[in-house]
């Protein structure tokens, strides 16, 4: 039964981590981190992401323009780019590392300690990737709320609101954290594999020879 629970935990952990990594990649490149609320013009909608700003018009469709300079971006968007790249890289590395430590792979069956270490390292990488995804979306969301309720800005000025990418980023971070926890739990519940018959016979023969040598001396 313990083997079944461990296998289910490994499958669920790697699946959730893979889903979280895919969502974090989408979050990085989607231009819907912020939506501009235009009450006076319902035919036009502005969105902003980490890489470009887009305007959606009913007659023309979507038109996007990439940001010309990295330094011209607000501080939260500049740091969010770096953190999202870090999250994507750590998530990919976690998939490669933890995938090598799964019990379903026949390679390295006799090296349980190594596979356990790979699972633990993969879980830690997924934790780091999840935190790196949660930090930028939460920071941008906090800044958006502060600017939305800024009393110094006249009420007629349009306000930025939450975009769909922020919610994807929250889901991505959550899935990466849960996936990392499941993989670490599965790794910590792994016990050392019992020695095979050939290994036991060899160890017995070695100990017998060792005792005979001591008696001869």
mmCIF file of C-alpha atoms in Angstrom:
data_model
loop_
_atom_site.group_PDB
_atom_site.id
_atom_site.type_symbol
_atom_site.label_atom_id
_atom_site.label_comp_id
_atom_site.label_asym_id
_atom_site.label_seq_id
_atom_site.Cartn_x
_atom_site.Cartn_y
_atom_site.Cartn_z
ATOM 1 C CA UNK A 1 0.000 0.000 0.000
ATOM 2 C CA UNK A 2 2.868 2.363 0.790
ATOM 3 C CA UNK A 3 4.297 1.739 -2.666
ATOM 4 C CA UNK A 4 0.949 2.696 -4.232
ATOM 5 C CA UNK A 5 0.699 5.917 -2.230
ATOM 6 C CA UNK A 6 4.276 6.817 -3.129
ATOM 7 C CA UNK A 7 3.672 6.165 -6.824
ATOM 8 C CA UNK A 8 0.478 8.252 -6.772
ATOM 9 C CA UNK A 9 2.270 11.083 -4.959
ATOM 10 C CA UNK A 10 5.095 11.027 -7.498
ATOM 11 C CA UNK A 11 2.683 11.056 -10.445
ATOM 12 C CA UNK A 12 0.562 13.845 -8.943
ATOM 13 C CA UNK A 13 3.638 15.864 -7.977
ATOM 14 C CA UNK A 14 5.280 15.706 -11.396
ATOM 15 C CA UNK A 15 1.936 16.365 -13.154
ATOM 16 C CA UNK A 16 1.112 19.430 -11.039
ATOM 17 C CA UNK A 17 4.668 20.714 -11.409
ATOM 18 C CA UNK A 18 4.513 20.290 -15.190
ATOM 19 C CA UNK A 19 1.180 22.131 -15.303
ATOM 20 C CA UNK A 20 2.571 24.912 -13.112
ATOM 21 C CA UNK A 21 5.663 25.253 -15.305
ATOM 22 C CA UNK A 22 3.542 25.533 -18.475
ATOM 23 C CA UNK A 23 1.331 28.173 -16.831
ATOM 24 C CA UNK A 24 4.383 30.130 -15.659
ATOM 25 C CA UNK A 25 5.736 30.174 -19.224
ATOM 26 C CA UNK A 26 2.374 31.472 -20.476
ATOM 27 C CA UNK A 27 2.310 34.073 -17.712
ATOM 28 C CA UNK A 28 5.730 35.346 -18.752
ATOM 29 C CA UNK A 29 4.770 36.034 -22.357
ATOM 30 C CA UNK A 30 1.071 36.936 -22.186
ATOM 31 C CA UNK A 31 0.428 40.692 -22.608
ATOM 32 C CA UNK A 32 -2.497 40.705 -20.147
ATOM 33 C CA UNK A 33 -0.768 41.568 -16.879
ATOM 34 C CA UNK A 34 -2.783 44.794 -16.688
ATOM 35 C CA UNK A 35 -6.028 45.885 -18.334
ATOM 36 C CA UNK A 36 -6.946 49.547 -18.746
ATOM 37 C CA UNK A 37 -10.475 50.430 -17.689
ATOM 38 C CA UNK A 38 -11.949 52.800 -20.303
ATOM 39 C CA UNK A 39 -15.465 53.681 -19.193
ATOM 40 C CA UNK A 40 -15.868 56.310 -21.908
ATOM 41 C CA UNK A 41 -14.797 54.074 -24.786
ATOM 42 C CA UNK A 42 -16.052 50.483 -24.765
ATOM 43 C CA UNK A 43 -14.782 49.853 -28.303
ATOM 44 C CA UNK A 44 -11.134 50.014 -27.266
ATOM 45 C CA UNK A 45 -9.276 47.993 -24.672
ATOM 46 C CA UNK A 46 -5.630 48.386 -23.596
ATOM 47 C CA UNK A 47 -3.529 45.644 -22.074
ATOM 48 C CA UNK A 48 0.066 45.571 -20.829
ATOM 49 C CA UNK A 49 2.458 42.685 -20.229
ATOM 50 C CA UNK A 50 6.134 42.254 -19.448
ATOM 51 C CA UNK A 51 7.179 42.486 -23.083
ATOM 52 C CA UNK A 52 4.586 44.525 -24.959
ATOM 53 C CA UNK A 53 1.478 46.676 -24.770
ATOM 54 C CA UNK A 54 -1.577 45.920 -26.888
ATOM 55 C CA UNK A 55 -4.699 47.780 -27.953
ATOM 56 C CA UNK A 56 -7.775 45.846 -29.020
ATOM 57 C CA UNK A 57 -10.211 47.716 -31.251
ATOM 58 C CA UNK A 58 -13.484 46.388 -32.555
ATOM 59 C CA UNK A 59 -12.795 47.338 -36.181
ATOM 60 C CA UNK A 60 -9.024 46.840 -36.432
ATOM 61 C CA UNK A 61 -8.471 43.972 -33.996
ATOM 62 C CA UNK A 62 -5.433 43.486 -31.781
ATOM 63 C CA UNK A 63 -2.335 45.616 -32.336
ATOM 64 C CA UNK A 64 0.716 45.111 -30.118
ATOM 65 C CA UNK A 65 3.964 47.026 -29.753
ATOM 66 C CA UNK A 66 7.026 45.704 -27.923
ATOM 67 C CA UNK A 67 8.674 47.924 -25.341
ATOM 68 C CA UNK A 68 11.655 49.749 -26.825
ATOM 69 C CA UNK A 69 13.847 49.820 -23.723
ATOM 70 C CA UNK A 70 14.165 47.559 -20.706
ATOM 71 C CA UNK A 71 15.260 50.477 -18.523
ATOM 72 C CA UNK A 72 12.176 52.503 -19.489
ATOM 73 C CA UNK A 73 9.873 49.998 -17.800
ATOM 74 C CA UNK A 74 8.609 50.500 -14.242
ATOM 75 C CA UNK A 75 10.696 48.795 -11.563
ATOM 76 C CA UNK A 76 8.084 46.108 -10.853
ATOM 77 C CA UNK A 77 7.981 45.060 -14.514
ATOM 78 C CA UNK A 78 11.771 44.975 -14.865
ATOM 79 C CA UNK A 79 12.212 42.764 -11.815
ATOM 80 C CA UNK A 80 9.186 40.681 -12.817
ATOM 81 C CA UNK A 81 10.894 39.824 -16.094
ATOM 82 C CA UNK A 82 13.962 38.541 -14.268
ATOM 83 C CA UNK A 83 11.944 36.559 -11.719
ATOM 84 C CA UNK A 84 9.717 34.975 -14.361
ATOM 85 C CA UNK A 85 12.755 33.909 -16.377
ATOM 86 C CA UNK A 86 14.184 32.448 -13.172
ATOM 87 C CA UNK A 87 10.924 30.611 -12.490
ATOM 88 C CA UNK A 88 10.826 29.144 -16.006
ATOM 89 C CA UNK A 89 14.452 28.001 -15.792
ATOM 90 C CA UNK A 90 14.129 26.476 -12.329
ATOM 91 C CA UNK A 91 10.897 24.723 -13.327
ATOM 92 C CA UNK A 92 12.520 23.162 -16.403
ATOM 93 C CA UNK A 93 15.539 22.063 -14.364
ATOM 94 C CA UNK A 94 13.214 20.621 -11.721
ATOM 95 C CA UNK A 95 11.377 18.570 -14.353
ATOM 96 C CA UNK A 96 14.633 17.129 -15.670
ATOM 97 C CA UNK A 97 16.021 16.335 -12.218
ATOM 98 C CA UNK A 98 12.879 14.929 -10.606
ATOM 99 C CA UNK A 99 11.965 12.991 -13.748
ATOM 100 C CA UNK A 100 15.208 11.029 -13.392
ATOM 101 C CA UNK A 101 14.297 10.078 -9.822
ATOM 102 C CA UNK A 102 10.831 8.613 -10.463
ATOM 103 C CA UNK A 103 10.260 4.993 -9.467
ATOM 104 C CA UNK A 104 8.581 4.244 -12.797
ATOM 105 C CA UNK A 105 11.954 4.583 -14.545
ATOM 106 C CA UNK A 106 13.919 1.329 -14.585
ATOM 107 C CA UNK A 107 17.262 3.068 -14.700
ATOM 108 C CA UNK A 108 19.166 3.228 -11.426
ATOM 109 C CA UNK A 109 16.939 0.765 -9.550
ATOM 110 C CA UNK A 110 19.875 -0.377 -7.415
ATOM 111 C CA UNK A 111 20.764 3.212 -6.456
ATOM 112 C CA UNK A 112 17.758 4.167 -4.350
ATOM 113 C CA UNK A 113 19.700 6.801 -2.453
ATOM 114 C CA UNK A 114 20.537 8.649 -5.651
ATOM 115 C CA UNK A 115 16.941 8.570 -6.913
ATOM 116 C CA UNK A 116 15.717 9.801 -3.531
ATOM 117 C CA UNK A 117 18.184 12.689 -3.646
ATOM 118 C CA UNK A 118 17.048 13.592 -7.179
ATOM 119 C CA UNK A 119 13.413 13.722 -6.057
ATOM 120 C CA UNK A 120 14.254 15.933 -3.095
ATOM 121 C CA UNK A 121 16.344 18.259 -5.272
ATOM 122 C CA UNK A 122 13.544 18.400 -7.849
ATOM 123 C CA UNK A 123 11.025 19.315 -5.147
ATOM 124 C CA UNK A 124 13.281 22.123 -3.881
ATOM 125 C CA UNK A 125 13.671 23.438 -7.436
ATOM 126 C CA UNK A 126 9.885 23.432 -7.876
ATOM 127 C CA UNK A 127 9.478 25.320 -4.592
ATOM 128 C CA UNK A 128 11.952 27.936 -5.791
ATOM 129 C CA UNK A 129 10.205 28.178 -9.159
ATOM 130 C CA UNK A 130 6.824 28.596 -7.461
ATOM 131 C CA UNK A 131 8.053 31.378 -5.202
ATOM 132 C CA UNK A 132 9.753 33.070 -8.172
ATOM 133 C CA UNK A 133 6.406 33.039 -10.010
ATOM 134 C CA UNK A 134 4.295 34.197 -7.055
ATOM 135 C CA UNK A 135 6.536 37.125 -6.150
ATOM 136 C CA UNK A 136 6.261 39.173 -9.401
ATOM 137 C CA UNK A 137 2.527 38.667 -9.972
ATOM 138 C CA UNK A 138 1.785 39.564 -6.346
ATOM 139 C CA UNK A 139 4.009 42.645 -6.560
ATOM 140 C CA UNK A 140 2.377 43.862 -9.781
ATOM 141 C CA UNK A 141 -1.065 43.189 -8.291
ATOM 142 C CA UNK A 142 -0.173 45.182 -5.164
ATOM 143 C CA UNK A 143 1.079 48.137 -7.232
ATOM 144 C CA UNK A 144 -2.065 47.989 -9.383
ATOM 145 C CA UNK A 145 -4.312 48.153 -6.320
ATOM 146 C CA UNK A 146 -2.340 51.075 -4.873
ATOM 147 C CA UNK A 147 -2.551 53.026 -8.139
ATOM 148 C CA UNK A 148 -6.240 52.195 -8.576
ATOM 149 C CA UNK A 149 -7.141 53.673 -5.186
ATOM 150 C CA UNK A 150 -4.719 56.585 -5.392
ATOM 151 C CA UNK A 151 -6.774 59.606 -4.289
ATOM 152 C CA UNK A 152 -4.339 62.066 -5.880
ATOM 153 C CA UNK A 153 -5.337 60.888 -9.371
ATOM 154 C CA UNK A 154 -8.535 62.473 -10.753
ATOM 155 C CA UNK A 155 -11.491 60.127 -11.100
ATOM 156 C CA UNK A 156 -11.818 60.753 -14.826
ATOM 157 C CA UNK A 157 -8.362 59.259 -15.464
ATOM 158 C CA UNK A 158 -8.566 55.592 -16.569
ATOM 159 C CA UNK A 159 -7.210 53.060 -14.079
ATOM 160 C CA UNK A 160 -5.272 49.861 -14.676
ATOM 161 C CA UNK A 161 -6.916 46.676 -13.407
ATOM 162 C CA UNK A 162 -5.888 43.043 -12.968
ATOM 163 C CA UNK A 163 -5.205 41.123 -16.160
ATOM 164 C CA UNK A 164 -5.683 37.423 -16.839
ATOM 165 C CA UNK A 165 -1.936 36.734 -16.668
ATOM 166 C CA UNK A 166 -1.833 37.598 -12.950
ATOM 167 C CA UNK A 167 -4.326 34.856 -12.139
ATOM 168 C CA UNK A 168 -2.403 32.389 -14.312
ATOM 169 C CA UNK A 169 0.751 33.312 -12.388
ATOM 170 C CA UNK A 170 -0.941 32.653 -9.038
ATOM 171 C CA UNK A 171 -2.168 29.256 -10.230
ATOM 172 C CA UNK A 172 1.291 28.463 -11.631
ATOM 173 C CA UNK A 173 3.026 29.252 -8.340
ATOM 174 C CA UNK A 174 0.469 27.260 -6.366
ATOM 175 C CA UNK A 175 0.803 24.179 -8.586
ATOM 176 C CA UNK A 176 4.607 24.336 -8.465
ATOM 177 C CA UNK A 177 4.618 24.558 -4.668
ATOM 178 C CA UNK A 178 2.131 21.702 -4.227
ATOM 179 C CA UNK A 179 3.971 19.569 -6.784
ATOM 180 C CA UNK A 180 7.267 20.132 -4.980
ATOM 181 C CA UNK A 181 5.697 19.183 -1.632
ATOM 182 C CA UNK A 182 4.293 15.940 -3.054
ATOM 183 C CA UNK A 183 7.629 14.961 -4.585
ATOM 184 C CA UNK A 184 9.471 15.628 -1.336
ATOM 185 C CA UNK A 185 6.905 13.645 0.638
ATOM 186 C CA UNK A 186 7.266 10.743 -1.807
ATOM 187 C CA UNK A 187 11.060 10.933 -1.538
ATOM 188 C CA UNK A 188 11.053 11.010 2.270
ATOM 189 C CA UNK A 189 8.744 7.975 2.389
ATOM 190 C CA UNK A 190 11.120 5.968 0.164
ATOM 191 C CA UNK A 191 12.946 3.227 2.032
ATOM 192 C CA UNK A 192 16.138 1.578 1.036
ATOM 193 C CA UNK A 193 15.567 -1.403 -1.221
ATOM 194 C CA UNK A 194 16.290 -4.802 0.405
ATOM 195 C CA UNK A 195 19.372 -6.580 -0.774
ATOM 196 C CA UNK A 196 18.894 -9.199 -3.495
ATOM 197 C CA UNK A 197 19.750 -12.898 -3.021
ATOM 198 C CA UNK A 198 23.037 -12.574 -4.904
ATOM 199 C CA UNK A 199 24.057 -9.558 -2.827
ATOM 200 C CA UNK A 200 23.170 -11.330 0.453
ATOM 201 C CA UNK A 201 25.132 -14.449 -0.555
ATOM 202 C CA UNK A 202 28.149 -12.369 -1.534
ATOM 203 C CA UNK A 203 28.098 -10.475 1.769
ATOM 204 C CA UNK A 204 27.827 -13.726 3.739
ATOM 205 C CA UNK A 205 30.741 -15.250 1.846
ATOM 206 C CA UNK A 206 32.833 -12.119 2.422
ATOM 207 C CA UNK A 207 32.181 -12.104 6.175
ATOM 208 C CA UNK A 208 32.985 -15.866 6.418
ATOM 209 C CA UNK A 209 36.297 -15.384 4.603
ATOM 210 C CA UNK A 210 37.079 -12.420 6.816
ATOM 211 C CA UNK A 211 36.511 -14.504 10.002
ATOM 212 C CA UNK A 212 38.617 -17.376 8.639
ATOM 213 C CA UNK A 213 41.502 -15.019 7.915
ATOM 214 C CA UNK A 214 41.371 -13.698 11.491
ATOM 215 C CA UNK A 215 41.405 -17.273 12.878
ATOM 216 C CA UNK A 216 44.397 -18.196 10.699
ATOM 217 C CA UNK A 217 46.320 -15.184 11.985
#
